[in-house]
Short mmCIF file of the C-alpha atoms (twelve columns), coordinates in Angstrom:
data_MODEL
# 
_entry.id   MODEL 
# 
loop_
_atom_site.group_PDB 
_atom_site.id 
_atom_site.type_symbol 
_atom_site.label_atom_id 
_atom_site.label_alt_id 
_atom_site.label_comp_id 
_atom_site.label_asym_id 
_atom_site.label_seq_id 
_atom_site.Cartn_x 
_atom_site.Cartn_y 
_atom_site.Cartn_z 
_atom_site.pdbx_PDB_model_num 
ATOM 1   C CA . UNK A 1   0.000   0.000   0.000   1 
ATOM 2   C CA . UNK A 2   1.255   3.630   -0.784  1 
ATOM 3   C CA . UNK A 3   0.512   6.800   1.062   1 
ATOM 4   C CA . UNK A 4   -2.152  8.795   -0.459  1 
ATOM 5   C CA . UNK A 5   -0.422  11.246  -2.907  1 
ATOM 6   C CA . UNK A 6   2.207   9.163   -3.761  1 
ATOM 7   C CA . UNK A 7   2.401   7.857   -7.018  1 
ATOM 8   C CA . UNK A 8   3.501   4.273   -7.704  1 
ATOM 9   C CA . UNK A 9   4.693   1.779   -10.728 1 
ATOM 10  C CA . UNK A 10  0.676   3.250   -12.464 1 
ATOM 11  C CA . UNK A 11  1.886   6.634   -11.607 1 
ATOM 12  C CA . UNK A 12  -1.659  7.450   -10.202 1 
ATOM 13  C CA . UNK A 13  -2.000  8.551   -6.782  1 
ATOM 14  C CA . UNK A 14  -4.645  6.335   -5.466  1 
ATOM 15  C CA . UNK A 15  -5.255  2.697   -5.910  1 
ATOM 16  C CA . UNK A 16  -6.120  0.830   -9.019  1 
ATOM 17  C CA . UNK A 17  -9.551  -0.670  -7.648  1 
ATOM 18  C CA . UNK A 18  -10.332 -1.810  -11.485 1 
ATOM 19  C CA . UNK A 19  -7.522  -2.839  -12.046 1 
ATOM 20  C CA . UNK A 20  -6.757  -5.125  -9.366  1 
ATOM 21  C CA . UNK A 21  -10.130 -6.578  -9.322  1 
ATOM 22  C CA . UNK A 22  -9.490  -7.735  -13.047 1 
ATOM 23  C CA . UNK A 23  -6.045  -9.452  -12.197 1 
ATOM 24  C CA . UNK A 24  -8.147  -11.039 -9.879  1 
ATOM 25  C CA . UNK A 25  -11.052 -12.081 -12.013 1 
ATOM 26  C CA . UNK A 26  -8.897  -12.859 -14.937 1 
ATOM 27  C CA . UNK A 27  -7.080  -15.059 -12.803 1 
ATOM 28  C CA . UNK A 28  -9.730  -17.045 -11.410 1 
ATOM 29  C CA . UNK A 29  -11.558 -17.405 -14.866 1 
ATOM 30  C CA . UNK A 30  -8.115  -18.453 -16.776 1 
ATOM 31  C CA . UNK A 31  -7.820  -21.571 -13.927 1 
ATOM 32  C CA . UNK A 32  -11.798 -23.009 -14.078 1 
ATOM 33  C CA . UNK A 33  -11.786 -22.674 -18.009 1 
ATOM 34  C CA . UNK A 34  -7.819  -23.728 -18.563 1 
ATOM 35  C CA . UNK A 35  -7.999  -26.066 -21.574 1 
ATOM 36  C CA . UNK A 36  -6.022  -28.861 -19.042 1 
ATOM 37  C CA . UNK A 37  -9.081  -28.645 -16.410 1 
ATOM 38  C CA . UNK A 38  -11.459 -28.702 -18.793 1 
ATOM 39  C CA . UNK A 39  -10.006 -31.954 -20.395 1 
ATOM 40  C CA . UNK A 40  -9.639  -33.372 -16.827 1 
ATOM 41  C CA . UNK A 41  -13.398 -32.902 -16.272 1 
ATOM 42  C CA . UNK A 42  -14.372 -34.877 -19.924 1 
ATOM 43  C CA . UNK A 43  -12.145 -37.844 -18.803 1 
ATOM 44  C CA . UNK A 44  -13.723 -37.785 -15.315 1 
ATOM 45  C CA . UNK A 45  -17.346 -38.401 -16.690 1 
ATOM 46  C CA . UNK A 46  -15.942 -40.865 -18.598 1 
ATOM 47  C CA . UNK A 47  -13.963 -42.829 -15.823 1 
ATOM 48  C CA . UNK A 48  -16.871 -42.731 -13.374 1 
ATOM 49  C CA . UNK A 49  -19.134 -45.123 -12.173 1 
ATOM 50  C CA . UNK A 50  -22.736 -45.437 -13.822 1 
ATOM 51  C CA . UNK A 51  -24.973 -43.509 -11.678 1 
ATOM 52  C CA . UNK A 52  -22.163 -41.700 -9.813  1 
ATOM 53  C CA . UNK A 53  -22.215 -37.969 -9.725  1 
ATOM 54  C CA . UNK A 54  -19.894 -35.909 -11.526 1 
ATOM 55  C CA . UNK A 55  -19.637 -32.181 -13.018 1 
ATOM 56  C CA . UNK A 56  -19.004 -31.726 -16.486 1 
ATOM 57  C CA . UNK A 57  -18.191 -29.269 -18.860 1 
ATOM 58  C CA . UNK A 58  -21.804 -28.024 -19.198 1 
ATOM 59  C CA . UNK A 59  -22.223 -27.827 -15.487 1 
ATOM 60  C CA . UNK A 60  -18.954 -25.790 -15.142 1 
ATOM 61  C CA . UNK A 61  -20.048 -23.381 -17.316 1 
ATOM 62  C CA . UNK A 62  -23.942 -23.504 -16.841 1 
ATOM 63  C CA . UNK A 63  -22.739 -22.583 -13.220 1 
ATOM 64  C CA . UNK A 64  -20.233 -19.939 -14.145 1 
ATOM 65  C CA . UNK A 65  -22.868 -18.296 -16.442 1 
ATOM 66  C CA . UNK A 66  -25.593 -18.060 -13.695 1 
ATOM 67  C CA . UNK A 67  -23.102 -16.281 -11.120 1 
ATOM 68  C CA . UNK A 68  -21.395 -13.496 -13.460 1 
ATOM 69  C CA . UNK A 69  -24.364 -12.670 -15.617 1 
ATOM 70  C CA . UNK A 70  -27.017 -12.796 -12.529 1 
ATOM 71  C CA . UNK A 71  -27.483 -8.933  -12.469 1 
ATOM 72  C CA . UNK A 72  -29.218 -9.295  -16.087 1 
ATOM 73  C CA . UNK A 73  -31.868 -11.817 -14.693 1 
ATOM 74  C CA . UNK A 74  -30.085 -14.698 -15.995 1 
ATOM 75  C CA . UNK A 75  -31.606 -17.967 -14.525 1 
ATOM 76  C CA . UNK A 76  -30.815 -21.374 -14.909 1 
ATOM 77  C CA . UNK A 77  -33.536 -23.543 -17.746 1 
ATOM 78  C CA . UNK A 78  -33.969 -20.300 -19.514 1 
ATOM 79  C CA . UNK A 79  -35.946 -18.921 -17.105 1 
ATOM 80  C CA . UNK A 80  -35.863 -14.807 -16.899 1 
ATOM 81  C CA . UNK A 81  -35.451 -13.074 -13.280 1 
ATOM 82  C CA . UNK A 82  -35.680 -9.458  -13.130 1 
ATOM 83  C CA . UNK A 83  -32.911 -7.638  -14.867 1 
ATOM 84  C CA . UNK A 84  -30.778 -4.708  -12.545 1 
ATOM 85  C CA . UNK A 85  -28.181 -2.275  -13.286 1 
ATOM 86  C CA . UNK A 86  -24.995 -3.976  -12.582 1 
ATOM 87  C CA . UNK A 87  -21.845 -2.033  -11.172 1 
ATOM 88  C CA . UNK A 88  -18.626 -1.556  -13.423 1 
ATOM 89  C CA . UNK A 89  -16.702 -4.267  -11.565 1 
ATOM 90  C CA . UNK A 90  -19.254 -6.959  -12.336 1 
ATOM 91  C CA . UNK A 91  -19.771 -5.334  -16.179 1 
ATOM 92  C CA . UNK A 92  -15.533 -6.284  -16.292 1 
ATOM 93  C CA . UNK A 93  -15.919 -9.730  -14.947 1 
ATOM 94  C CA . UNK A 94  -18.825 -10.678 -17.539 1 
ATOM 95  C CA . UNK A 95  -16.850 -9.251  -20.270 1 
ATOM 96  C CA . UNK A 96  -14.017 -11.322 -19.324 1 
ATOM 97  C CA . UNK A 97  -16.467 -14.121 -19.249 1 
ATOM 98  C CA . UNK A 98  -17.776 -13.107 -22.669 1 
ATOM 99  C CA . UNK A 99  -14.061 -12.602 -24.070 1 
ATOM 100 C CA . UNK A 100 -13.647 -16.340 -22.896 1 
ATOM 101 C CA . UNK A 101 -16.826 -17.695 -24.374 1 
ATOM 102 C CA . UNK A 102 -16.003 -16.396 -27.625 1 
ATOM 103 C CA . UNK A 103 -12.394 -17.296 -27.339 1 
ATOM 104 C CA . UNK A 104 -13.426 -21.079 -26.443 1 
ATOM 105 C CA . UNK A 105 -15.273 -20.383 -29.794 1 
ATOM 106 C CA . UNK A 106 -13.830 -18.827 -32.727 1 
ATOM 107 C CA . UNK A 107 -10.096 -19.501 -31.510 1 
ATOM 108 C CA . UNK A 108 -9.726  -22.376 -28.611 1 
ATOM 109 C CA . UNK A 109 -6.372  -22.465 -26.922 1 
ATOM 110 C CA . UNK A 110 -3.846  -25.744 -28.020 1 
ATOM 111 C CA . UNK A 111 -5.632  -28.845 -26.195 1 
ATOM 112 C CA . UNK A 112 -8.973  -27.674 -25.615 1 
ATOM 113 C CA . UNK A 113 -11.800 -30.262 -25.857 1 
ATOM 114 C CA . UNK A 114 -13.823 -29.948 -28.728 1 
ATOM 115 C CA . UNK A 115 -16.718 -30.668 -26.003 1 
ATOM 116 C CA . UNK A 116 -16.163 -27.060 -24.558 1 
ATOM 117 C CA . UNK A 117 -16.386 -25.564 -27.508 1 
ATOM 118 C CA . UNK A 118 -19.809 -26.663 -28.479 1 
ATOM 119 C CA . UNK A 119 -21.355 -25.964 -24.873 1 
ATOM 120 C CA . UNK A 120 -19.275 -22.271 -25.627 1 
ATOM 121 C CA . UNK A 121 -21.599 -22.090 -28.307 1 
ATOM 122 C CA . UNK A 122 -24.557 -23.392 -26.514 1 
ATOM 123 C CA . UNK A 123 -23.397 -20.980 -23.849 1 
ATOM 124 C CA . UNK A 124 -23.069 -18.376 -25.307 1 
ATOM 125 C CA . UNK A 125 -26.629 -18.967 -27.744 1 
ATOM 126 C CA . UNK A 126 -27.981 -18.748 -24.002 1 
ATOM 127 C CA . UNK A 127 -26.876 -16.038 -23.081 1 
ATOM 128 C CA . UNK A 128 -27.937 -13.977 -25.931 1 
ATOM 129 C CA . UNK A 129 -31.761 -14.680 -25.478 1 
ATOM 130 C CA . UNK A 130 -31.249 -13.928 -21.470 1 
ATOM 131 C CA . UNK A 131 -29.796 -10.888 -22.917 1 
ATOM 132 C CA . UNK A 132 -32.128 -10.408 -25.230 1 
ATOM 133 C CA . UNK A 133 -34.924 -10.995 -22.840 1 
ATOM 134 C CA . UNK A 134 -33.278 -8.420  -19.825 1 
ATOM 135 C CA . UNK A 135 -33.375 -5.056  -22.902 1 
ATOM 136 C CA . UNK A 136 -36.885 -5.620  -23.649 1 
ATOM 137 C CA . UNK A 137 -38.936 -6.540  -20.247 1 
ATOM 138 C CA . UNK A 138 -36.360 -4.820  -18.072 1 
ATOM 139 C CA . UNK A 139 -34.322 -2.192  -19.796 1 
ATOM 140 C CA . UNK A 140 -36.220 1.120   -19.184 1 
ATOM 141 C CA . UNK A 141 -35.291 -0.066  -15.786 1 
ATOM 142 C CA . UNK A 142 -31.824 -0.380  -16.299 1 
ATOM 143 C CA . UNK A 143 -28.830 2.498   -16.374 1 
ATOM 144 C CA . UNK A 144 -27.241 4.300   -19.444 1 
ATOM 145 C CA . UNK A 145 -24.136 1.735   -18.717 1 
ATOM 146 C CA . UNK A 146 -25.803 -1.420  -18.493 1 
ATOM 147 C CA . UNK A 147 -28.023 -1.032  -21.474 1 
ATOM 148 C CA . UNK A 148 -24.659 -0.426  -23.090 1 
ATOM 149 C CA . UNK A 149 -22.981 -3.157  -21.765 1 
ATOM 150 C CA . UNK A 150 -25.826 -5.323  -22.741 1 
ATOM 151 C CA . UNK A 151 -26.427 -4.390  -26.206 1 
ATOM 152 C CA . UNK A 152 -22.216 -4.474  -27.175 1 
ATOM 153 C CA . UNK A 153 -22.481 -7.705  -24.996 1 
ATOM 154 C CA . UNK A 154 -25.302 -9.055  -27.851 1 
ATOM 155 C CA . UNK A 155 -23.561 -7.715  -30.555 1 
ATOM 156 C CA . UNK A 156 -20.386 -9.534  -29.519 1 
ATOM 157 C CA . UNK A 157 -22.096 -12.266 -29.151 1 
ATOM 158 C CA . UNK A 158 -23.700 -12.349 -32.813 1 
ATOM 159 C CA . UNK A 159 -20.559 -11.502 -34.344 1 
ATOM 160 C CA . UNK A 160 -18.925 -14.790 -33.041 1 
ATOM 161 C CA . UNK A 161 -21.698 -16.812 -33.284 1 
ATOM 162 C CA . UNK A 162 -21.073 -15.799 -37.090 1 
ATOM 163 C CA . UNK A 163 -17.075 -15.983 -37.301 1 
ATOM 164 C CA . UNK A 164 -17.560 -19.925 -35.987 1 
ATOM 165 C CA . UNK A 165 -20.167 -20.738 -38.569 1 
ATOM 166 C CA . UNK A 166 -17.861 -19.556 -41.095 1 
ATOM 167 C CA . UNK A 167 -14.929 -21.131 -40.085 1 
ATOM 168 C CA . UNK A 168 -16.861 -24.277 -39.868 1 
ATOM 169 C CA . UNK A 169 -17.778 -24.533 -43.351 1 
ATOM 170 C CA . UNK A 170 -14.451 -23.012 -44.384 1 
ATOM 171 C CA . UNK A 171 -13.154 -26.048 -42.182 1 
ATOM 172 C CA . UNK A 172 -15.462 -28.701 -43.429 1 
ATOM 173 C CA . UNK A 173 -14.258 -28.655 -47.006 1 
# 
């Protein structure tokens, strides 16, 4: 910690609340969606026991979806809560969860399951109609940032959705 009015290695005087939530975030959802864990889960369902519980990819992310997005009303079955404003630290941890969607997507890192990136897509497909769903029952209600945040999040969204259908066929022939 610095002394107010001191500057340090930012060369701002105060401290970097955004910023050091992000490390934080960024960290956390590089380690639950690492292409190694991820591969770890798939061989896990696989090595289990009929009728013995395990979590899978879809669980993982259902889960993950549910707890960044929850402001927007996101629920789990497709069901709609109530949409809210959401603060600027939660709007950076679901674009980092967006950035990783699409990344799982359009560009998977070396070794990921070809599993994750169909739920990604699933996912993501999802998320769009919760989206969708939180602008037009809910977004009079919400702030100038979130109906921002929501609409660039859908248009994000679309755009992959697109960029993997193209690369698919590209791929297929």
């Amino acid at each position: 910690w610095r002394h107010w009015g001191t500057t340090g290695a930012t060369g701002r005087p105060d401290f970097p609340v955004h910023d050091w939530a992000l490390t934080q975030q960024r960290s956390l959802l590089a380690r639950l969606l690492d292409p190694v864990v991820l591969s770890r889960l798939r061989d896990a369902e696989l090595r289990a026991l009929p009728g013995e519980p395990t979590m899978g990819i879809p669980e993982v992310f259902e889960t993950l979806t549910l707890s960044v997005w929850a402001e927007l009303g996101i629920r789990a079955g497709g069901k709609q809560g109530h949409a809210r404003s959401t603060r600027s630290v939660r709007r950076d941890v679901q674009r980092l969860h967006l950035n990783a969607l699409i990344s799982l997507l359009v560009e998977p890192p070396a070794g990921t399951p070809e599993d994750a990136r169909s739920v990604a897509r699933a996912t993501l497909v999802e998320l769009d109609h919760g989206l969708a769903h939180a602008l037009e029952e809910d977004g009079a209600d919400l702030d100038a940032y979130t109906q921002a945040h929501v609409a660039d999040s859908r248009e994000r969204i679309a755009r992959a959705l697109e960029a993997q259908m193209i690369q698919s066929t590209t791929s297929i022939r």
